[in-house]
Structure formats: structure tokens, C-alpha cells
Short mmCIF file of C-alpha atoms and ligand atoms in Angstrom, two decimals:
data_model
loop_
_atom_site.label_atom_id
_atom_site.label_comp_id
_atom_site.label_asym_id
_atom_site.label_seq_id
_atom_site.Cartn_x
_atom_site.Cartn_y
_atom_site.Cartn_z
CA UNK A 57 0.00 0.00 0.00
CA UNK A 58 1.09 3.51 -0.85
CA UNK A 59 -0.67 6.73 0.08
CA UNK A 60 -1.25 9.41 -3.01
CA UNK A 61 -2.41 12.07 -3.19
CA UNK A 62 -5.11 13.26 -6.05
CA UNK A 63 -6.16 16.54 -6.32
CA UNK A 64 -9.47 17.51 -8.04
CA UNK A 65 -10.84 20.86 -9.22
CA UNK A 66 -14.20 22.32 -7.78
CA UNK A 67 -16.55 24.00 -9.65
CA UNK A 68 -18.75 25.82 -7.39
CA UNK A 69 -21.31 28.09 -8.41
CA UNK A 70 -21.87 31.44 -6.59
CA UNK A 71 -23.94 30.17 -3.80
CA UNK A 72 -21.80 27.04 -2.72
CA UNK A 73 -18.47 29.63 -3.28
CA UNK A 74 -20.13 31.67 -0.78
CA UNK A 75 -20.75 28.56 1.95
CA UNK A 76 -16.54 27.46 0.99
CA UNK A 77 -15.68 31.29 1.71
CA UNK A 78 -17.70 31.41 4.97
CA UNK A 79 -16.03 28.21 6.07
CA UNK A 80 -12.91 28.96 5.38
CA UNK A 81 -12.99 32.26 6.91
CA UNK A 82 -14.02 30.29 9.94
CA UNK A 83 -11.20 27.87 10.01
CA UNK A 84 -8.93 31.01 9.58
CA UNK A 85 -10.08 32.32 12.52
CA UNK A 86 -10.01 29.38 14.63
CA UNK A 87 -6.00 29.24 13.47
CA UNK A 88 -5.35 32.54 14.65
CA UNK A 89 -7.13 31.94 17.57
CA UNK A 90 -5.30 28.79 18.28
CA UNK A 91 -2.02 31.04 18.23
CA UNK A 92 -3.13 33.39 19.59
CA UNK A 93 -4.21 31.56 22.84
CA UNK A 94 -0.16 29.86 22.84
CA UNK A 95 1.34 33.36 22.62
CA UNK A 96 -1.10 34.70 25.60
CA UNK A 97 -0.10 31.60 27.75
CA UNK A 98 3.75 31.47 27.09
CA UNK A 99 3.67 35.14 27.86
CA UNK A 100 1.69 35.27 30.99
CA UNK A 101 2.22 31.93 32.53
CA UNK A 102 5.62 30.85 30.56
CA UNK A 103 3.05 27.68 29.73
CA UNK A 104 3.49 25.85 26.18
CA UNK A 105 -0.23 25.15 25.34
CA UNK A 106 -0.13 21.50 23.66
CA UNK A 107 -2.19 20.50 21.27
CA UNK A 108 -4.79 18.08 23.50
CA UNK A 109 -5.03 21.17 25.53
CA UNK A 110 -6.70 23.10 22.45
CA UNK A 111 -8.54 20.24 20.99
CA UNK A 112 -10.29 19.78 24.76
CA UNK A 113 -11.60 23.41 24.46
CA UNK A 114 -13.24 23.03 21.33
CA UNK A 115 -16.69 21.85 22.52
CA UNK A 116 -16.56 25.05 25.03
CA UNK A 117 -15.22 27.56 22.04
CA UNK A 118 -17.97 25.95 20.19
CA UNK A 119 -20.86 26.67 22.84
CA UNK A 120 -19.47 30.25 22.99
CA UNK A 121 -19.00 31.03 19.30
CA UNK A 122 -21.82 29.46 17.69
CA UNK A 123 -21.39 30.40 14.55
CA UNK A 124 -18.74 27.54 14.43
CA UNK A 125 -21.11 24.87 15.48
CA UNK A 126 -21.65 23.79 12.38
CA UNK A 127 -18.79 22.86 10.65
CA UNK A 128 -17.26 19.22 11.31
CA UNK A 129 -15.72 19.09 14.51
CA UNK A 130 -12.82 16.90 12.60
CA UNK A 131 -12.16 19.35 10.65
CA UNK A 132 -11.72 21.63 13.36
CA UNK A 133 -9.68 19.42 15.04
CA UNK A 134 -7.67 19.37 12.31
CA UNK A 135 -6.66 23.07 11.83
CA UNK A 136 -6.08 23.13 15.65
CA UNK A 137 -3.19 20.34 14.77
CA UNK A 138 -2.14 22.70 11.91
CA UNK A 139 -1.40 25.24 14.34
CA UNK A 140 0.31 22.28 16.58
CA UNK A 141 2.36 21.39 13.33
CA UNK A 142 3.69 24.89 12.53
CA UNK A 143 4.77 25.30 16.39
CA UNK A 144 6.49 21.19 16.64
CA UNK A 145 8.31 22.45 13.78
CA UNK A 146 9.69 25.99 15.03
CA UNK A 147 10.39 24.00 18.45
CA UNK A 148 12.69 21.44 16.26
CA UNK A 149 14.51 25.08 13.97
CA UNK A 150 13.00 23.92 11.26
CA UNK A 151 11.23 27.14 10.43
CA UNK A 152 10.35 30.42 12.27
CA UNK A 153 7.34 31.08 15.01
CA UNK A 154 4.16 30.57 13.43
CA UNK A 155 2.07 34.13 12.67
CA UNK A 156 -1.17 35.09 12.14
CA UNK A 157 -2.32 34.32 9.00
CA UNK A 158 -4.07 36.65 6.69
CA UNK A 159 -7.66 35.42 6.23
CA UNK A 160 -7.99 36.47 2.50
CA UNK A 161 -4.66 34.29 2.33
CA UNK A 162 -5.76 31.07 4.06
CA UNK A 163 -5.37 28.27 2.28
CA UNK A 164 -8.80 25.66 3.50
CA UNK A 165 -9.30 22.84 5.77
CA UNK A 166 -9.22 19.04 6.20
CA UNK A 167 -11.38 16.85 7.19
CA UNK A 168 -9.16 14.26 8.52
CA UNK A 169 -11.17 10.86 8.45
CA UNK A 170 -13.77 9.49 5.89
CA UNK A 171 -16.85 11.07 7.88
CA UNK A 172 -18.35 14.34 7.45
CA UNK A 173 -18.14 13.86 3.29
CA UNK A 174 -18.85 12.11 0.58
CA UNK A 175 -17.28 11.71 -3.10
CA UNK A 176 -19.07 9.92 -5.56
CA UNK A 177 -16.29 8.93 -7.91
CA UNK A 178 -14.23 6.15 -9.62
CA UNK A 179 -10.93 8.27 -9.70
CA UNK A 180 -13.01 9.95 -13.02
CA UNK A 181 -14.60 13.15 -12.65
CA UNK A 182 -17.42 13.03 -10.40
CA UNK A 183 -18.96 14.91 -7.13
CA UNK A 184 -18.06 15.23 -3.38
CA UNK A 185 -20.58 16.08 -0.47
CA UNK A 186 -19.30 18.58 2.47
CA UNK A 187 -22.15 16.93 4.75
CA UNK A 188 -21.42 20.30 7.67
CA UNK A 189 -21.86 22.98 4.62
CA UNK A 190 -24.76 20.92 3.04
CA UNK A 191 -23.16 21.27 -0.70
CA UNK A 192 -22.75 18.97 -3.22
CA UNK A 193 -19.52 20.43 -5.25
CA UNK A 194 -18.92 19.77 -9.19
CA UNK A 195 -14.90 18.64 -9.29
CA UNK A 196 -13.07 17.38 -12.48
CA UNK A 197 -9.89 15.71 -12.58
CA UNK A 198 -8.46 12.02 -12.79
CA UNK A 199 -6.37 9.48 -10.53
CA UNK A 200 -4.20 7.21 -12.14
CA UNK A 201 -5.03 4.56 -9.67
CA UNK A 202 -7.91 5.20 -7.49
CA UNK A 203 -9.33 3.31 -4.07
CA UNK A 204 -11.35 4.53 -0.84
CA UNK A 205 -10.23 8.09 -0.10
CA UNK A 206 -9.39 8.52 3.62
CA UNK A 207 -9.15 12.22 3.86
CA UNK A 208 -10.23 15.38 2.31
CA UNK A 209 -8.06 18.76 2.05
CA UNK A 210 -10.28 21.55 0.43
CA UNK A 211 -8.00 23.84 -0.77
CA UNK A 212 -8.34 27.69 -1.90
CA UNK A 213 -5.81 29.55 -4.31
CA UNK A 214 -6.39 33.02 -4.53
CA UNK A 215 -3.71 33.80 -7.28
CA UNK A 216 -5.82 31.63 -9.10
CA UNK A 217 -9.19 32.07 -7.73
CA UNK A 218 -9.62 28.24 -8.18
CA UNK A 219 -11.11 25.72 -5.59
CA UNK A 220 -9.56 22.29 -5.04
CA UNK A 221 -10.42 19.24 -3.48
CA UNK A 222 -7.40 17.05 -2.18
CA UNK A 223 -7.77 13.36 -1.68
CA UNK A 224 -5.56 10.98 -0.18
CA UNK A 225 -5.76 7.52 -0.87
CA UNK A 226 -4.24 4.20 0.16
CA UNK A 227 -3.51 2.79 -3.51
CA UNK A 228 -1.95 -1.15 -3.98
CA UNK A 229 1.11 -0.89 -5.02
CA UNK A 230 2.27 -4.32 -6.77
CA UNK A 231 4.03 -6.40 -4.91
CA UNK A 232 8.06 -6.14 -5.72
CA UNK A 233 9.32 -8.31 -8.19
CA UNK A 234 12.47 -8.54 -6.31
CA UNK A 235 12.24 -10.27 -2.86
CA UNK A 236 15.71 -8.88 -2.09
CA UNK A 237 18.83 -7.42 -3.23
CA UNK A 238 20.46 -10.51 -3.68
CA UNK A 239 17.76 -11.65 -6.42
CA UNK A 240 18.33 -8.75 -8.49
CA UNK A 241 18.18 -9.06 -12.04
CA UNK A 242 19.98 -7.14 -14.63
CA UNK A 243 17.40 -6.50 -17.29
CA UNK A 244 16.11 -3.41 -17.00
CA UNK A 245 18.81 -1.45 -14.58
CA UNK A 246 19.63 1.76 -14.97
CA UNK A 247 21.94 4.78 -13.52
CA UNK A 248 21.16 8.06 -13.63
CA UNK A 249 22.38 11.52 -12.39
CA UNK A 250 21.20 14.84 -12.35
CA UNK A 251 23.04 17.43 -13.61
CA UNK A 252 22.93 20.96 -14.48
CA UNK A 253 24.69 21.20 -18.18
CA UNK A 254 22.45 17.99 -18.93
CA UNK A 255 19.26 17.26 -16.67
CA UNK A 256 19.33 13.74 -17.03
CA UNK A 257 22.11 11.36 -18.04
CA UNK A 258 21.58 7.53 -17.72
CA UNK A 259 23.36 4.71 -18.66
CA UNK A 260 21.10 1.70 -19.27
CA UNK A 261 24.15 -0.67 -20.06
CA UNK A 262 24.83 -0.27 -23.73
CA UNK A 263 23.93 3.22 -24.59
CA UNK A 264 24.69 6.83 -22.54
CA UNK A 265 21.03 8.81 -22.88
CA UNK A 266 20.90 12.62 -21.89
CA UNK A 267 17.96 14.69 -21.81
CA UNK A 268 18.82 18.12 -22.00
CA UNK A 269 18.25 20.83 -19.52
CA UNK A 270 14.89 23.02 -20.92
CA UNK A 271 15.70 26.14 -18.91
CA UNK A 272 12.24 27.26 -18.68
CA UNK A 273 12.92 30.62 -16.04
CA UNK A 274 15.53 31.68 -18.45
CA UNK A 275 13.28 32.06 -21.16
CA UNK A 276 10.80 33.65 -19.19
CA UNK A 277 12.75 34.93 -16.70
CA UNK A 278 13.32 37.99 -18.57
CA UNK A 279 9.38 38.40 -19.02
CA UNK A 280 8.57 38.43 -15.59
CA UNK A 281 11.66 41.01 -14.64
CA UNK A 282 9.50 43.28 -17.02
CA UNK A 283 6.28 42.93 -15.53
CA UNK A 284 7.82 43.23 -12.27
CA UNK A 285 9.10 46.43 -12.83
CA UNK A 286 5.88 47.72 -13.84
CA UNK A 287 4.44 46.66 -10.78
CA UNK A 288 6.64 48.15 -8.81
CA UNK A 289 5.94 51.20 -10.49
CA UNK A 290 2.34 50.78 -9.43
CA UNK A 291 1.03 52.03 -6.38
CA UNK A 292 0.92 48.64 -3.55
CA UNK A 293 -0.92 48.25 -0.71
CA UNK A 294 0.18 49.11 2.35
CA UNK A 295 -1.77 48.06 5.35
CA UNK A 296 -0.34 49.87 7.92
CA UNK A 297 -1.07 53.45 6.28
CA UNK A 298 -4.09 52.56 5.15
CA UNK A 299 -3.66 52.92 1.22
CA UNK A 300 -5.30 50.39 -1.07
CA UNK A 301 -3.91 48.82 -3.50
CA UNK A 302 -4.57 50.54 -7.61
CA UNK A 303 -6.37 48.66 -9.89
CA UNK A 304 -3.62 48.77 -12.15
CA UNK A 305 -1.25 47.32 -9.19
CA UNK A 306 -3.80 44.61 -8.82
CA UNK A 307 -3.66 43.99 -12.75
CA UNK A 308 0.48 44.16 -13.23
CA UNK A 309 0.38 41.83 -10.49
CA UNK A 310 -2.19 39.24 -11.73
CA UNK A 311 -0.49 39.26 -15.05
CA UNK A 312 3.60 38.65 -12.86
CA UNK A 313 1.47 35.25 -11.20
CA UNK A 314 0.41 34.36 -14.45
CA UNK A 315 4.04 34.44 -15.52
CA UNK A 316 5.60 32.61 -12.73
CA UNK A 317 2.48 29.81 -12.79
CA UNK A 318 3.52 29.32 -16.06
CA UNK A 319 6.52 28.48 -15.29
CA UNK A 320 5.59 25.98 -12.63
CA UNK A 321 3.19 24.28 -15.19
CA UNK A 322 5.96 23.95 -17.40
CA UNK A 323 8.11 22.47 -15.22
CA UNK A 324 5.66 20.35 -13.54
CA UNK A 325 4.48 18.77 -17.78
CA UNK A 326 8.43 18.15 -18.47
CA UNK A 327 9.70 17.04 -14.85
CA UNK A 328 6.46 13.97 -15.49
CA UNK A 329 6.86 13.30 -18.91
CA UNK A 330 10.82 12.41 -18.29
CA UNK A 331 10.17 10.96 -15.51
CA UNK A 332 7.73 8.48 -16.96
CA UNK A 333 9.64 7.87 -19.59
CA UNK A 334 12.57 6.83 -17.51
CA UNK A 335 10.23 4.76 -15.00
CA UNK A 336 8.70 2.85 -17.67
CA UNK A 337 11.70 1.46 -19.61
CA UNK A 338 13.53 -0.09 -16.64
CA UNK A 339 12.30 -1.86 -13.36
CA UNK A 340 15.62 -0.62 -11.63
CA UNK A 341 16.30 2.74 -11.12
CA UNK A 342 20.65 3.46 -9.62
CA UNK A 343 21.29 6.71 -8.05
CA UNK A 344 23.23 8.59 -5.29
CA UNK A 345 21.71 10.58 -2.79
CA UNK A 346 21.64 13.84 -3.51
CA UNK A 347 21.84 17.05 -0.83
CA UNK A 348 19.75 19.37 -2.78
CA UNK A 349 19.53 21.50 0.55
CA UNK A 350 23.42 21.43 0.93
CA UNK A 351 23.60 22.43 -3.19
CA UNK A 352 21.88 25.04 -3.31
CA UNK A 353 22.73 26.57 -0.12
CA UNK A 354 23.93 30.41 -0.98
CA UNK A 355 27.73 30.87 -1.64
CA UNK A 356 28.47 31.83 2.33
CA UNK A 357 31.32 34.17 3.33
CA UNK A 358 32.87 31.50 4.74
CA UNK A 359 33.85 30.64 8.39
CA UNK A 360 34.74 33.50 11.22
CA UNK A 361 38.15 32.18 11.31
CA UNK A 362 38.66 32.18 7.64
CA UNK A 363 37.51 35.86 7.49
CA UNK A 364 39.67 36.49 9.99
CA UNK A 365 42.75 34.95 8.13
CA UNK A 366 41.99 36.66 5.05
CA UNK A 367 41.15 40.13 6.38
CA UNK A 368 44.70 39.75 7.93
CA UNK A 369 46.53 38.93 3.99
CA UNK A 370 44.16 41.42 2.50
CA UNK A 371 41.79 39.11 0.27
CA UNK A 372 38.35 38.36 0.20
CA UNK A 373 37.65 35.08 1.44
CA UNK A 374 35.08 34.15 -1.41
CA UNK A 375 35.49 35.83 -4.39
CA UNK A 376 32.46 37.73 -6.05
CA UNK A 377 32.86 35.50 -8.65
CA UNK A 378 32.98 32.52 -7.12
CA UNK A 379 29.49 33.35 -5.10
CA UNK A 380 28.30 34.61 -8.28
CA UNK A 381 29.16 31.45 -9.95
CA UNK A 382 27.40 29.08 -7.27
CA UNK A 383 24.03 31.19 -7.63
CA UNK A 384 23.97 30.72 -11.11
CA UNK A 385 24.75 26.91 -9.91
CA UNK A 386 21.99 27.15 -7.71
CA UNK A 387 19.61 28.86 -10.24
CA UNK A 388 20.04 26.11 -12.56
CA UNK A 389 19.41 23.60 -9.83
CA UNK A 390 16.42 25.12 -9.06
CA UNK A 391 15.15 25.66 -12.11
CA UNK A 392 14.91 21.99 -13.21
CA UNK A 393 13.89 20.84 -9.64
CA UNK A 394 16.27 18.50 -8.60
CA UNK A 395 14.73 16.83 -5.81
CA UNK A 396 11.17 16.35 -7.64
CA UNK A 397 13.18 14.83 -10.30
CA UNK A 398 14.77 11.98 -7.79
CA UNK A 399 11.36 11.36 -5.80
CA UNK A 400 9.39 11.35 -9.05
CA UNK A 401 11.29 8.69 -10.90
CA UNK A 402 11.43 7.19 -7.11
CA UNK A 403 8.22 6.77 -7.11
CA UNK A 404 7.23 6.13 -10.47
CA UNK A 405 9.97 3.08 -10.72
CA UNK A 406 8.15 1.37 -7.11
CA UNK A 407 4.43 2.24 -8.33
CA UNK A 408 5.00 -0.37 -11.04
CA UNK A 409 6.98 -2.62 -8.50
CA UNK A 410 10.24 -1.95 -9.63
CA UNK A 411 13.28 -0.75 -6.98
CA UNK A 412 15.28 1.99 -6.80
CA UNK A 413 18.84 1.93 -5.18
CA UNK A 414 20.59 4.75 -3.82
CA UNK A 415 24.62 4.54 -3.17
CA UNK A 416 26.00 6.38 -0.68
CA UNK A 417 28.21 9.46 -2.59
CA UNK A 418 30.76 9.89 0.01
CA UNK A 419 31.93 5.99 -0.09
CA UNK A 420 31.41 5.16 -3.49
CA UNK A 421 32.45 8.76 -5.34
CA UNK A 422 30.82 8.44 -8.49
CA UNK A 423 32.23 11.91 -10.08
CA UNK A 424 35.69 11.16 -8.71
CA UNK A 425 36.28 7.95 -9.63
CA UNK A 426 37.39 6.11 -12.61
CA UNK A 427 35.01 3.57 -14.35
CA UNK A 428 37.22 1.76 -15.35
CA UNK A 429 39.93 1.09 -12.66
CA UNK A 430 38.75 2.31 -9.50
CA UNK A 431 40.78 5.45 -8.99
CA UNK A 432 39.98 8.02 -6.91
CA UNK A 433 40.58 11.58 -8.32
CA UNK A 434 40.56 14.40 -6.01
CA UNK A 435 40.62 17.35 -8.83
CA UNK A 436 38.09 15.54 -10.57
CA UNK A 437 35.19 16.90 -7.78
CA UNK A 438 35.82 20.52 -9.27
CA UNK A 439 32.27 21.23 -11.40
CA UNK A 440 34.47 23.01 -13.85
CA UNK A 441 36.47 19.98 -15.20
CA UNK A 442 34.03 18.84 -17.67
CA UNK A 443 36.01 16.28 -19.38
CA UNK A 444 37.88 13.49 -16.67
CA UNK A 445 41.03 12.13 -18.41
CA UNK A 446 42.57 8.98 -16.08
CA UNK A 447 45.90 9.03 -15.17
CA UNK A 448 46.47 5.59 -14.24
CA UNK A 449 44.57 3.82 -17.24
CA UNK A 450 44.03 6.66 -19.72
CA UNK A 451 40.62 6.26 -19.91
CA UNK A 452 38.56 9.15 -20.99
CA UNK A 453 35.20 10.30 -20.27
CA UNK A 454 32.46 13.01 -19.83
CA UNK A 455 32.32 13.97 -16.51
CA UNK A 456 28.41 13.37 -15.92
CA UNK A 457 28.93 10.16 -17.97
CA UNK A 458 31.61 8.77 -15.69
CA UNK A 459 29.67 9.34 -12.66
CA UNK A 460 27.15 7.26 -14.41
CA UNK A 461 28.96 4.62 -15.68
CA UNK A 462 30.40 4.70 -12.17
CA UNK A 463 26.83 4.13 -10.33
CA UNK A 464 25.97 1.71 -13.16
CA UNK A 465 29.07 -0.64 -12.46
CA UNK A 466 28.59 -0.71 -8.67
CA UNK A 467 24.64 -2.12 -8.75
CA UNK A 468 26.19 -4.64 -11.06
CA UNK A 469 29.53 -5.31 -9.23
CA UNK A 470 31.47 -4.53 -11.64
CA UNK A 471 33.18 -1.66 -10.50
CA UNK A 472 36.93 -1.67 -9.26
CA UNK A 473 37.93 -0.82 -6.42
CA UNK A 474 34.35 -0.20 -4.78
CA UNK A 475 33.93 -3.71 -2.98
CA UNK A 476 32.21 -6.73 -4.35
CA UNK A 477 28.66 -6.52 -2.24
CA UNK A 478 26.02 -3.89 -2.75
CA UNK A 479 26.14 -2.92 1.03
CA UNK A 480 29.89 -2.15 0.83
CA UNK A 481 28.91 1.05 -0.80
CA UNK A 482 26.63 2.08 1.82
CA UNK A 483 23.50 0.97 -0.72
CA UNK A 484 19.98 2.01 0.56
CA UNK A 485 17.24 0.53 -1.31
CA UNK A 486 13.91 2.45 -1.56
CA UNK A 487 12.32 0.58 0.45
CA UNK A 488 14.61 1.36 3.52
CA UNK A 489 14.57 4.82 2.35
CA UNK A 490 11.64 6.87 2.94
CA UNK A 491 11.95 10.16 3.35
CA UNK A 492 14.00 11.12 6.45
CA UNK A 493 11.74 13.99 7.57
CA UNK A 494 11.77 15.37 11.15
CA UNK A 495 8.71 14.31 13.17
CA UNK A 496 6.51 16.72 14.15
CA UNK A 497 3.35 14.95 14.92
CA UNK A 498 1.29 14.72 12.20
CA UNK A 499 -2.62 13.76 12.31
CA UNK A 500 -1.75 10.11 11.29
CA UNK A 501 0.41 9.79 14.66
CA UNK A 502 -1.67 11.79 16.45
CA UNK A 503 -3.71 8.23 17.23
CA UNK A 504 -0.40 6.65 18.78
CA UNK A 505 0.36 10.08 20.65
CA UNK A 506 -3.15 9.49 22.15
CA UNK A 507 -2.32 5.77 22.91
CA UNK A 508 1.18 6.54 24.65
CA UNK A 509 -0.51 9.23 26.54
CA UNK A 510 -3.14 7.06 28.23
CA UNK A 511 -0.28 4.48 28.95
CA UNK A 512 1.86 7.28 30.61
CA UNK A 513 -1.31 8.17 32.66
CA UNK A 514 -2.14 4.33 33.76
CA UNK A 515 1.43 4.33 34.61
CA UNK A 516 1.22 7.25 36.66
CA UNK A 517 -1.96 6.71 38.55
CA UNK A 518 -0.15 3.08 38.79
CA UNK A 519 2.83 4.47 40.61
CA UNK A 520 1.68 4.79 44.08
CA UNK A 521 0.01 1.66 44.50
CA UNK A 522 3.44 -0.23 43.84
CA UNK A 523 5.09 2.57 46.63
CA UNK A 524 2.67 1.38 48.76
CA UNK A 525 2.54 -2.29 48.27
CA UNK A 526 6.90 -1.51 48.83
ZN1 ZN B 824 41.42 4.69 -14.57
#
């Protein structure tokens, strides 16, 4: 079983827009309210509200705001825990204190289990019931593999003015053809690696493909810097002072989204039609793990100590064209979407049962070492040198090719000087690799949270019989 994720669009007409608007204004409120009630606590009492503490209130907060009382008390429950979700994740660093959120800006609500709606639909098109609004909503769209939904995102955008439903879905996955790694077979294998001169290269075993990178901000980069200046020339908003935004700021502005969704869409079409592609041909997919976080971090100044050193010879400790040089790096990173790329063709190689491998970059080195015999090439890990010449064997290669060719050998244990086992390069599979993202409690685990909770209490309330019995 896998869970997806299918998104639908709603077509509501001007009456059922005007229930969605009402509820989500609702929800917003409740979000702020939620953070609000945190802030007030930690300030006055130095007390970190959790989130039982808020979900407990709700029946009160209900009683004394009616006007909530209608909407599904999941659903509230649910936009309490996204307030409990932004704060778990500023208490790990992960991202700053959670704000107030504008209302015009808020994005919808979930309803978190299969009650309190309905959608009538085969993965095709179809309708879905809000049963606490009492509307029937119009949505269009199609799964690739549909099954019982188990919960419901609604989903506002206001750049586009568009309503969406969001379903997620626990979809079979075929069973793996390969029991384990042992058992692999070498039909269908290939290596890849992302790059930035090429996109794509893979080696499938006999011939080196490369899918070239499409560069879709450049072209329109240039488009959008236009319109951007024209809405800066435009008179914005500005809340504090009370001025409204011109219609003509509201306009330049509609048509710099339109730009930049364009974009996305682009990307989004290409990075799923290569993808597929890829996925479809071969049942095993070879990569290394990538850092895109570590990539594209921004050119820093480098370390206290370094500045230090420098300032004391008299030169700058990064160059302006180095940092220069790593944001165009980083541009191009971005602009192909590196680590949609990986988790696409990830996912697209298991959906159809196939595995994915990825080796461990630090042991096995695939830009550094040579295919053929096994050297390791320190001056090879400079981006610049395009072309890798060995001196030990003379063989000669592209530089994203030999990384490739690299990956390739070590799945099939042919590489030299690498080991002879898969593990020996520090392989993951994909199974044993799903994503490594901090916990922060999310809805699913908020079930076992519950279940520790009233084992801690038993525990507790046990306690004092067993002092007593000692
Ligand atoms: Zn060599």
C-alpha cells in the first residue's frame, strides 16, 4: 500500500463559493485563535499550550462562538493540529514562530477521516458532499489509480481564484518483483544523475542517454523582470497606512502570477513526462543521494576564522565570482527541480513494482572515480572539469557520464575498487529509504500520541500503588 495524493478541481457556483468562503474564513479564525491563545499563555504563565489542551476546548469555544457549530468538529480538530504542526516544527529550527495568518490568504481545511463527506467517484470526474456545509460540489480531474479516499483537504488559491479538493488515498502498489537485493536481475537497470549542463544522463548498459536541460525561467525569466518592474511602479498596498492597492497594481500583479504559474506548469508537464519515460523502460532505477539543501545553499562568506585569516593577507575570502558562480549553480538547480526529479522517478519506478537503489556518494564517489579502474581523483570533484582524463589507465570520459557509468558498475559489481557486495557502498534501497523527515506529529500519529498518553497516565496513577505495596 502507498498513500497518493489526487487533487481535483471544484466548480462551485456562486452560492456554494459563498458557503466554501464562509467556512474557510471560519477555520482562519479558529488558526489565529489557536495562536493566539499559545502566545497569551507562554507570555503570561511561561506555559506551552499543547495541542490536546486546544482540541479539549473546542466543545466550550464551540458553545461560545456558535457560529462555528456547524462545521465538522474533525475538521476543526484538524486546523487546531495545523497550528500544533507549525509550532512542533519551530520548536525542532526547522522554520520560524508561526504568525497570524491573513484570512484572504488562508489556504482551506481538512477533514481528517472518511466522515463528514462524501465523493461519488471512480478516480473519473465526479462529485463530493461537504455533509457540515450541506453542498454537493462539481470537481473534475483524474487518478491514475484510485481506491477509498481517507481524507479530504479543500484547498483555496487566490492567485488563481480556483477551488480544489485534495484526496488521499491508500492505492496497492504491486508487490516487488524482487524479494531482495540478492535476487536482483539485470534486465532493466539503470543509472542516472542529475546534472545541471544535462538534466538527465543515464546509462542503461549499452547506450549513454541525456535529456537536456529546458531552462524554462531563463526564457521567461526575462518576461517576468519586465512585468515586475511595472508593478513596482504601481502604487501597492500598504496596510499599515491605510492605502489600497490601484487597480492597475492589482492587474500588473495578476499578469507577474500568471508568468511565474507558467513556469511551474511547465516544469511540472516536463519534470512527469521524463520521468515516466525513464520509470517505464527499466524496473531498476541506480542513483546517489543527492543534498539538494546542501547544493543550493547560498555561496556563504565563509567561516569567522577564515575571514579572519583573510582580512589579515588582504583578500576576500570568497570571491564575487565565485558566489556569483554558485548562484547561477543554484539557479540552474532550481530551475529543473532536482529533488522532484529523484522522488518522481522514485516513485514512479516502485508504483510499477520496480526498486530503486541509492549509493552512498561519500563511499562510493561516483564523479571522482574512474570507471574503469577504481581510482579516486581528487581534482576531478571541481564542477568546472568537464572532461575526466585517467591518469592511471588513460581512460577518458564526460564527466556526468563517468559518474554514471560509475553508479551503473557498482549495482552490477562490476566496478573496481568499490567492494564486491552492494552494502559495501553504503546501498539504501527504496524501500529502507523513505523520506528522512523530522517528526513533528502529524494527524496520522496523532492516534499513537493518544495511545502513549493514556499508557503514561495508567502508569502514573499506577505508581503509588506499587510505593505502597513496597
Ligand atoms: Zn582509470
Amino acid at each position: 500500500m502507498a498513500l497518493r495524493r489526487y487533487t481535483f478541481r471544484l466548480y462551485p457556483n456562486k452560492t456554494q463559493e459563498r458557503e466554501l468562503f464562509a467556512a474557510r474564513r471560519l477555520h482562519g479564525y479558529l488558526y489565529n485563535a489557536c495562536i493566539a491563545h499559545r502566545r497569551f499563555e507562554w507570555k503570561k504563565n511561561q506555559k506551552t499550550v499543547d495541542y490536546f489542551q486546544q482540541q479539549n476546548c473546542l466543545p466550550a469555544f464551540k458553545k461560545e462562538w456558535v457560529e462555528f457549530a456547524y462545521l465538522h468538529s474533525q475538521a476543526l480538530q484538524s486546523t487546531v493540529k495545523r497550528v500544533d504542526l507549525a509550532h512542533n516544527s519551530f520548536l525542532k529550527g526547522l522554520r520560524g514562530l508561526p504568525k497570524f495568518k491573513a484570512i484572504r490568504n488562508y489556504s482551506g481545511w481538512t477533514y481528517s477521516s472518511r466522515s463528514g463527506w462524501k465523493a461519488k467517484t471512480n478516480g473519473k470526474h465526479g462529485v463530493v458532499t461537504l455533509n457540515d456545509l450541506g453542498i454537493t460540489l462539481k470537481m473534475r480531474g483524474q487518478a491514475k489509480s484510485w481506491c477509498t479516499p481517507t481524507t479530504l483537504t479543500i484547498v483555496y488559491k487566490p492567485s488563481k481564484k480556483q477551488w480544489f479538493a485534495s484526496f488521499t488515498c491508500n492505492v496497492s502498489v504491486e508487490q516487488a518483483k524482487f524479494g531482495s537485493l540478492s535476487d536482483l536481475k539485470y534486465e532493466s537497470i539503470v543509472a542516472f544523475d542529475l546534472g545541471t549542463a544535462t538534466a538527465i544522463t543515464c546509462f542503461d548498459g549499452k547506450k549513454f542517454e541525456e535529456v537536456s536541460n529546458p531552462r524554462f525561467t531563463k526564457n521567461t525569466e526575462k518576461k517576468v523582470k519586465q512585468e515586475s518592474k511595472k508593478l513596482r511602479r504601481k502604487r501597492a498596498p500598504n496596510r499599515k497606512k491605510s492605502i489600497k492597492a490601484s487597480n492597475r497594481w492589482k492587474k500588473a500583479r495578476r499578469q507577474v502570477s500568471k508568468l511565474q504559474r507558467k513556469v511551474a506548469n511547465q516544469r511540472a508537464d516536463w519534470q512527469h513526462k521524463i520521468t515516466s519515460d525513464i520509470a517505464s523502460r527499466h524496473d531498476i532505477g541506480v542513483t546517489e543521494k543527492l543534498n539538494t539543501k546542501g547544493l543550493t545553499r547560498k555561496a556563504r562568506q565563509g567561516s569567522k576564522r577564515k575571514k579572519r585569516e583573510s582580512a589579515v593577507l588582504g583578500v576576500s575570502p570568497m570571491s564575487n565570482f565565485r558566489k556569483k558562480q554558485k548562484a547561477g549553480l543554484n539557479k540552474s538547480i532550481l530551475s529543473v527541480g532536482f529533488g522532484t526529479l529523484n522522488q518522481m522517478i522514485a516513485y514512479k519506478i516502485e508504483a510499477k513494482g520496480g526498486l530503486l537503489l541509492r549509493l552512498n556518494t561519500r563511499r562510493v564517489k561516483p564523479s571522482q572515480r574512474c570507471p574503469k579502474c577504481g581510482t579516486v581523483h581528487k581534482d576531478w570533484a571541481n564542477l568546472s572539469n568537464r572532461y575526466h582524463i585517467c591518469d592511471s589507465c588513460n581512460f577518458e570520459i564526460e564527466r556526468d557520464r563517468g559518474s554514471v557509468l560509475v553508479m551503473y558498475n557498482v549495482a552490477t559489481n562490476q566496478q573496481q575498487g568499490c567492494g564486491t557486495h552492494l552494502s559495501d557502498s553504503g546501498c539504501l534501497s527504496s524501500t529502507s529509504l523513505t523520506s528522512k523527515r523530522k517528526h513533528t506529529g502529524s494527524m496520522k500519529q496523532l492516534g499513537q500520541m493518544k495511545r502513549q498518553k493514556s499508557q503514561r497516565n495508567s502508569k502514573v496513577h499506577g505508581k503509588p500503588h506499587r510505593l505502597a505495596l513496597g
